[in-house]
Amino acid sequence: MISASDLDAAELAALLAFHADAGVEWLLEEQPMDRFAEFEAMRAAHAARQGAASASSPRQAEDTQARTGSGPARTTTRPPQRDAAPAPSVAIPDGQAVADAAFVASSARTLAELRTAMEGFGGCNLKNSARGLVFAEGNASPSVMVIGPMPNADDDREGLPFSGRQGAMLDRMLAGIGLSRADVLLSNVIPWRPPGNRVPSSAESDICRPFIERQIALAEPNHLLLLGNFAARFFFGGAQTIHQLRGEWREIEIAGRKIAALATLHPQDLAAAPVSKRLAWQDLLAFRARITADNAPMAQG
């Protein structure tokens, strides 16, 4: 095993970034501990104690009866012992949490108020493991809103959506069709980073739905660009992949208002499979064409 003393500052920084991306949040011990081996040893010791107690119980009962002359003692049937239930989390995703989220979201009249309300909301477990809220950023009254799935490690550290290398790639994607961060509103379906970048559960998604829908309702964009598999499924429904959902315009209804939405690949998808960049470029050109066509009547008027 390589010691930290063998690494220079740049290598240590890269190692820490790797662990952070993998979901490691805290260092709990000075020395590494094999918790699996420790647990197995505890379980073996417990089983040995139970076995010894079971073997000695009949002999002790016989000795007691011989001394007292009493008959066999009555036995009481006890239900089998169950393992202690794990301690509940601070926030439990359930129907009440969804209702609370809907009430909090609907009470906000501006994006600033919604951000404050979400910072004080305690009904989602994801908030307990994230560094903080990653709220929408950019133009508060946009024609275009770009929505990704959830914050990654860079977003969680910076407190801003689409930070780091994935954000830089998104900037280039937008620039290719004449847009910038100043022109659009950037956000995520889930406002708190899940541990280890795991996919949010259905309950967590239900809790966060009122927040992203309220962001859309308050911003009132005319076009939505949805990035990645999770965001596309979240708004379009179904279990299709992003390659099946991309490139096709759909209408979604938010707060009684229909909005044109197009799904494409997320910058992370493009980094993992650069060959897919041509597909994303086709989608972006279609997105640009739709914006231009929809804005033409307003320009003539």
mmCIF file with all atom_site columns, C-alpha atoms in Angstrom, residues 100-216:
data_model
loop_
_atom_site.group_PDB
_atom_site.id
_atom_site.type_symbol
_atom_site.label_atom_id
_atom_site.label_alt_id
_atom_site.label_comp_id
_atom_site.label_asym_id
_atom_site.label_entity_id
_atom_site.label_seq_id
_atom_site.pdbx_PDB_ins_code
_atom_site.Cartn_x
_atom_site.Cartn_y
_atom_site.Cartn_z
_atom_site.occupancy
_atom_site.B_iso_or_equiv
_atom_site.pdbx_formal_charge
_atom_site.auth_seq_id
_atom_site.auth_comp_id
_atom_site.auth_asym_id
_atom_site.auth_atom_id
_atom_site.pdbx_PDB_model_num
ATOM 1   C CA . ASP A 1 100 ? -44.754 19.014 2.842   1.00 0.00 ? 100 ASP A CA 1
ATOM 2   C CA . ALA A 1 101 ? -42.527 19.600 -0.179  1.00 0.00 ? 101 ALA A CA 1
ATOM 3   C CA . ALA A 1 102 ? -45.528 20.536 -2.313  1.00 0.00 ? 102 ALA A CA 1
ATOM 4   C CA . PHE A 1 103 ? -46.725 23.012 0.316   1.00 0.00 ? 103 PHE A CA 1
ATOM 5   C CA . VAL A 1 104 ? -43.287 24.577 0.732   1.00 0.00 ? 104 VAL A CA 1
ATOM 6   C CA . ALA A 1 105 ? -42.814 24.891 -3.033  1.00 0.00 ? 105 ALA A CA 1
ATOM 7   C CA . SER A 1 106 ? -46.246 26.352 -3.722  1.00 0.00 ? 106 SER A CA 1
ATOM 8   C CA . SER A 1 107 ? -45.776 28.961 -0.998  1.00 0.00 ? 107 SER A CA 1
ATOM 9   C CA . ALA A 1 108 ? -42.770 30.516 -2.786  1.00 0.00 ? 108 ALA A CA 1
ATOM 10  C CA . ARG A 1 109 ? -43.581 33.449 -5.076  1.00 0.00 ? 109 ARG A CA 1
ATOM 11  C CA . THR A 1 110 ? -40.082 34.010 -6.471  1.00 0.00 ? 110 THR A CA 1
ATOM 12  C CA . LEU A 1 111 ? -37.017 31.886 -7.141  1.00 0.00 ? 111 LEU A CA 1
ATOM 13  C CA . ALA A 1 112 ? -35.268 33.603 -4.236  1.00 0.00 ? 112 ALA A CA 1
ATOM 14  C CA . GLU A 1 113 ? -38.106 32.649 -1.894  1.00 0.00 ? 113 GLU A CA 1
ATOM 15  C CA . LEU A 1 114 ? -38.052 29.092 -3.224  1.00 0.00 ? 114 LEU A CA 1
ATOM 16  C CA . ARG A 1 115 ? -34.336 28.807 -2.577  1.00 0.00 ? 115 ARG A CA 1
ATOM 17  C CA . THR A 1 116 ? -34.782 29.979 1.019   1.00 0.00 ? 116 THR A CA 1
ATOM 18  C CA . ALA A 1 117 ? -37.653 27.539 1.514   1.00 0.00 ? 117 ALA A CA 1
ATOM 19  C CA . MET A 1 118 ? -35.645 24.621 0.131   1.00 0.00 ? 118 MET A CA 1
ATOM 20  C CA . GLU A 1 119 ? -32.675 25.453 2.349   1.00 0.00 ? 119 GLU A CA 1
ATOM 21  C CA . GLY A 1 120 ? -34.966 25.127 5.376   1.00 0.00 ? 120 GLY A CA 1
ATOM 22  C CA . PHE A 1 121 ? -36.734 21.978 4.157   1.00 0.00 ? 121 PHE A CA 1
ATOM 23  C CA . GLY A 1 122 ? -35.803 18.846 6.114   1.00 0.00 ? 122 GLY A CA 1
ATOM 24  C CA . GLY A 1 123 ? -37.991 16.194 4.544   1.00 0.00 ? 123 GLY A CA 1
ATOM 25  C CA . CYS A 1 124 ? -35.478 14.624 2.143   1.00 0.00 ? 124 CYS A CA 1
ATOM 26  C CA . ASN A 1 125 ? -32.736 12.261 3.300   1.00 0.00 ? 125 ASN A CA 1
ATOM 27  C CA . LEU A 1 126 ? -30.416 13.404 0.522   1.00 0.00 ? 126 LEU A CA 1
ATOM 28  C CA . LYS A 1 127 ? -29.981 16.725 2.305   1.00 0.00 ? 127 LYS A CA 1
ATOM 29  C CA . ASN A 1 128 ? -28.335 14.930 5.247   1.00 0.00 ? 128 ASN A CA 1
ATOM 30  C CA . SER A 1 129 ? -25.388 13.634 3.202   1.00 0.00 ? 129 SER A CA 1
ATOM 31  C CA . ALA A 1 130 ? -24.905 16.528 0.754   1.00 0.00 ? 130 ALA A CA 1
ATOM 32  C CA . ARG A 1 131 ? -22.709 19.514 1.509   1.00 0.00 ? 131 ARG A CA 1
ATOM 33  C CA . GLY A 1 132 ? -25.558 21.837 0.694   1.00 0.00 ? 132 GLY A CA 1
ATOM 34  C CA . LEU A 1 133 ? -28.321 22.822 -1.684  1.00 0.00 ? 133 LEU A CA 1
ATOM 35  C CA . VAL A 1 134 ? -27.458 23.211 -5.381  1.00 0.00 ? 134 VAL A CA 1
ATOM 36  C CA . PHE A 1 135 ? -30.093 25.623 -6.645  1.00 0.00 ? 135 PHE A CA 1
ATOM 37  C CA . ALA A 1 136 ? -30.879 26.958 -10.114 1.00 0.00 ? 136 ALA A CA 1
ATOM 38  C CA . GLU A 1 137 ? -28.388 29.459 -11.533 1.00 0.00 ? 137 GLU A CA 1
ATOM 39  C CA . GLY A 1 138 ? -28.495 31.887 -14.441 1.00 0.00 ? 138 GLY A CA 1
ATOM 40  C CA . ASN A 1 139 ? -31.175 33.974 -16.110 1.00 0.00 ? 139 ASN A CA 1
ATOM 41  C CA . ALA A 1 140 ? -34.218 34.139 -13.822 1.00 0.00 ? 140 ALA A CA 1
ATOM 42  C CA . SER A 1 141 ? -36.554 34.938 -16.734 1.00 0.00 ? 141 SER A CA 1
ATOM 43  C CA . PRO A 1 142 ? -35.187 32.739 -19.494 1.00 0.00 ? 142 PRO A CA 1
ATOM 44  C CA . SER A 1 143 ? -36.500 31.549 -22.802 1.00 0.00 ? 143 SER A CA 1
ATOM 45  C CA . VAL A 1 144 ? -34.476 28.366 -22.293 1.00 0.00 ? 144 VAL A CA 1
ATOM 46  C CA . MET A 1 145 ? -34.082 26.255 -19.155 1.00 0.00 ? 145 MET A CA 1
ATOM 47  C CA . VAL A 1 146 ? -31.490 23.462 -19.053 1.00 0.00 ? 146 VAL A CA 1
ATOM 48  C CA . ILE A 1 147 ? -32.193 20.681 -16.552 1.00 0.00 ? 147 ILE A CA 1
ATOM 49  C CA . GLY A 1 148 ? -29.830 17.880 -15.577 1.00 0.00 ? 148 GLY A CA 1
ATOM 50  C CA . PRO A 1 149 ? -30.364 14.922 -13.256 1.00 0.00 ? 149 PRO A CA 1
ATOM 51  C CA . MET A 1 150 ? -28.612 15.739 -9.974  1.00 0.00 ? 150 MET A CA 1
ATOM 52  C CA . PRO A 1 151 ? -25.499 17.514 -8.649  1.00 0.00 ? 151 PRO A CA 1
ATOM 53  C CA . ASN A 1 152 ? -22.170 15.733 -8.978  1.00 0.00 ? 152 ASN A CA 1
ATOM 54  C CA . ALA A 1 153 ? -19.176 16.137 -6.661  1.00 0.00 ? 153 ALA A CA 1
ATOM 55  C CA . ASP A 1 154 ? -18.019 19.362 -8.353  1.00 0.00 ? 154 ASP A CA 1
ATOM 56  C CA . ASP A 1 155 ? -21.493 20.879 -8.086  1.00 0.00 ? 155 ASP A CA 1
ATOM 57  C CA . ASP A 1 156 ? -21.732 19.869 -4.438  1.00 0.00 ? 156 ASP A CA 1
ATOM 58  C CA . ARG A 1 157 ? -18.390 21.515 -3.626  1.00 0.00 ? 157 ARG A CA 1
ATOM 59  C CA . GLU A 1 158 ? -19.106 24.704 -5.572  1.00 0.00 ? 158 GLU A CA 1
ATOM 60  C CA . GLY A 1 159 ? -22.810 24.949 -4.738  1.00 0.00 ? 159 GLY A CA 1
ATOM 61  C CA . LEU A 1 160 ? -23.563 25.611 -8.428  1.00 0.00 ? 160 LEU A CA 1
ATOM 62  C CA . PRO A 1 161 ? -25.117 23.401 -11.125 1.00 0.00 ? 161 PRO A CA 1
ATOM 63  C CA . PHE A 1 162 ? -22.882 22.135 -13.908 1.00 0.00 ? 162 PHE A CA 1
ATOM 64  C CA . SER A 1 163 ? -19.518 22.948 -12.359 1.00 0.00 ? 163 SER A CA 1
ATOM 65  C CA . GLY A 1 164 ? -16.146 21.432 -13.195 1.00 0.00 ? 164 GLY A CA 1
ATOM 66  C CA . ARG A 1 165 ? -15.315 19.608 -16.414 1.00 0.00 ? 165 ARG A CA 1
ATOM 67  C CA . GLN A 1 166 ? -18.907 18.637 -17.175 1.00 0.00 ? 166 GLN A CA 1
ATOM 68  C CA . GLY A 1 167 ? -19.932 22.254 -16.813 1.00 0.00 ? 167 GLY A CA 1
ATOM 69  C CA . ALA A 1 168 ? -17.157 23.348 -19.167 1.00 0.00 ? 168 ALA A CA 1
ATOM 70  C CA . MET A 1 169 ? -18.398 20.859 -21.753 1.00 0.00 ? 169 MET A CA 1
ATOM 71  C CA . LEU A 1 170 ? -21.952 22.156 -21.369 1.00 0.00 ? 170 LEU A CA 1
ATOM 72  C CA . ASP A 1 171 ? -20.678 25.693 -21.917 1.00 0.00 ? 171 ASP A CA 1
ATOM 73  C CA . ARG A 1 172 ? -19.180 24.564 -25.232 1.00 0.00 ? 172 ARG A CA 1
ATOM 74  C CA . MET A 1 173 ? -22.406 22.790 -26.188 1.00 0.00 ? 173 MET A CA 1
ATOM 75  C CA . LEU A 1 174 ? -24.444 25.931 -25.547 1.00 0.00 ? 174 LEU A CA 1
ATOM 76  C CA . ALA A 1 175 ? -21.929 28.158 -27.300 1.00 0.00 ? 175 ALA A CA 1
ATOM 77  C CA . GLY A 1 176 ? -22.262 25.980 -30.388 1.00 0.00 ? 176 GLY A CA 1
ATOM 78  C CA . ILE A 1 177 ? -25.877 27.104 -30.790 1.00 0.00 ? 177 ILE A CA 1
ATOM 79  C CA . GLY A 1 178 ? -25.319 30.709 -29.758 1.00 0.00 ? 178 GLY A CA 1
ATOM 80  C CA . LEU A 1 179 ? -26.247 30.454 -26.075 1.00 0.00 ? 179 LEU A CA 1
ATOM 81  C CA . SER A 1 180 ? -24.365 30.999 -22.817 1.00 0.00 ? 180 SER A CA 1
ATOM 82  C CA . ARG A 1 181 ? -25.001 30.577 -19.113 1.00 0.00 ? 181 ARG A CA 1
ATOM 83  C CA . ALA A 1 182 ? -26.168 34.189 -18.972 1.00 0.00 ? 182 ALA A CA 1
ATOM 84  C CA . ASP A 1 183 ? -28.947 33.373 -21.454 1.00 0.00 ? 183 ASP A CA 1
ATOM 85  C CA . VAL A 1 184 ? -30.394 30.275 -19.795 1.00 0.00 ? 184 VAL A CA 1
ATOM 86  C CA . LEU A 1 185 ? -31.409 28.990 -16.373 1.00 0.00 ? 185 LEU A CA 1
ATOM 87  C CA . LEU A 1 186 ? -29.456 25.921 -15.265 1.00 0.00 ? 186 LEU A CA 1
ATOM 88  C CA . SER A 1 187 ? -30.876 23.487 -12.733 1.00 0.00 ? 187 SER A CA 1
ATOM 89  C CA . ASN A 1 188 ? -31.166 19.822 -11.719 1.00 0.00 ? 188 ASN A CA 1
ATOM 90  C CA . VAL A 1 189 ? -34.134 17.579 -11.017 1.00 0.00 ? 189 VAL A CA 1
ATOM 91  C CA . ILE A 1 190 ? -32.624 16.671 -7.638  1.00 0.00 ? 190 ILE A CA 1
ATOM 92  C CA . PRO A 1 191 ? -31.140 19.643 -5.726  1.00 0.00 ? 191 PRO A CA 1
ATOM 93  C CA . TRP A 1 192 ? -28.948 17.614 -3.324  1.00 0.00 ? 192 TRP A CA 1
ATOM 94  C CA . ARG A 1 193 ? -26.125 15.303 -4.371  1.00 0.00 ? 193 ARG A CA 1
ATOM 95  C CA . PRO A 1 194 ? -26.907 11.636 -3.595  1.00 0.00 ? 194 PRO A CA 1
ATOM 96  C CA . PRO A 1 195 ? -24.145 9.750  -1.738  1.00 0.00 ? 195 PRO A CA 1
ATOM 97  C CA . GLY A 1 196 ? -21.626 8.366  -4.205  1.00 0.00 ? 196 GLY A CA 1
ATOM 98  C CA . ASN A 1 197 ? -23.607 9.834  -7.116  1.00 0.00 ? 197 ASN A CA 1
ATOM 99  C CA . ARG A 1 198 ? -26.125 7.001  -6.847  1.00 0.00 ? 198 ARG A CA 1
ATOM 100 C CA . VAL A 1 199 ? -29.467 7.201  -8.643  1.00 0.00 ? 199 VAL A CA 1
ATOM 101 C CA . PRO A 1 200 ? -32.140 8.738  -6.383  1.00 0.00 ? 200 PRO A CA 1
ATOM 102 C CA . SER A 1 201 ? -34.910 6.436  -5.217  1.00 0.00 ? 201 SER A CA 1
ATOM 103 C CA . SER A 1 202 ? -38.472 6.872  -6.448  1.00 0.00 ? 202 SER A CA 1
ATOM 104 C CA . ALA A 1 203 ? -39.472 8.294  -3.045  1.00 0.00 ? 203 ALA A CA 1
ATOM 105 C CA . GLU A 1 204 ? -36.642 10.838 -3.161  1.00 0.00 ? 204 GLU A CA 1
ATOM 106 C CA . SER A 1 205 ? -37.652 11.799 -6.700  1.00 0.00 ? 205 SER A CA 1
ATOM 107 C CA . ASP A 1 206 ? -41.269 12.272 -5.604  1.00 0.00 ? 206 ASP A CA 1
ATOM 108 C CA . ILE A 1 207 ? -40.181 14.546 -2.765  1.00 0.00 ? 207 ILE A CA 1
ATOM 109 C CA . CYS A 1 208 ? -38.042 16.681 -5.072  1.00 0.00 ? 208 CYS A CA 1
ATOM 110 C CA . ARG A 1 209 ? -40.607 16.909 -7.890  1.00 0.00 ? 209 ARG A CA 1
ATOM 111 C CA . PRO A 1 210 ? -42.519 19.890 -6.432  1.00 0.00 ? 210 PRO A CA 1
ATOM 112 C CA . PHE A 1 211 ? -39.264 21.869 -6.186  1.00 0.00 ? 211 PHE A CA 1
ATOM 113 C CA . ILE A 1 212 ? -38.141 21.496 -9.802  1.00 0.00 ? 212 ILE A CA 1
ATOM 114 C CA . GLU A 1 213 ? -41.676 21.985 -11.107 1.00 0.00 ? 213 GLU A CA 1
ATOM 115 C CA . ARG A 1 214 ? -41.992 25.167 -9.058  1.00 0.00 ? 214 ARG A CA 1
ATOM 116 C CA . GLN A 1 215 ? -38.676 26.417 -10.461 1.00 0.00 ? 215 GLN A CA 1
ATOM 117 C CA . ILE A 1 216 ? -40.047 25.901 -13.975 1.00 0.00 ? 216 ILE A CA 1
#
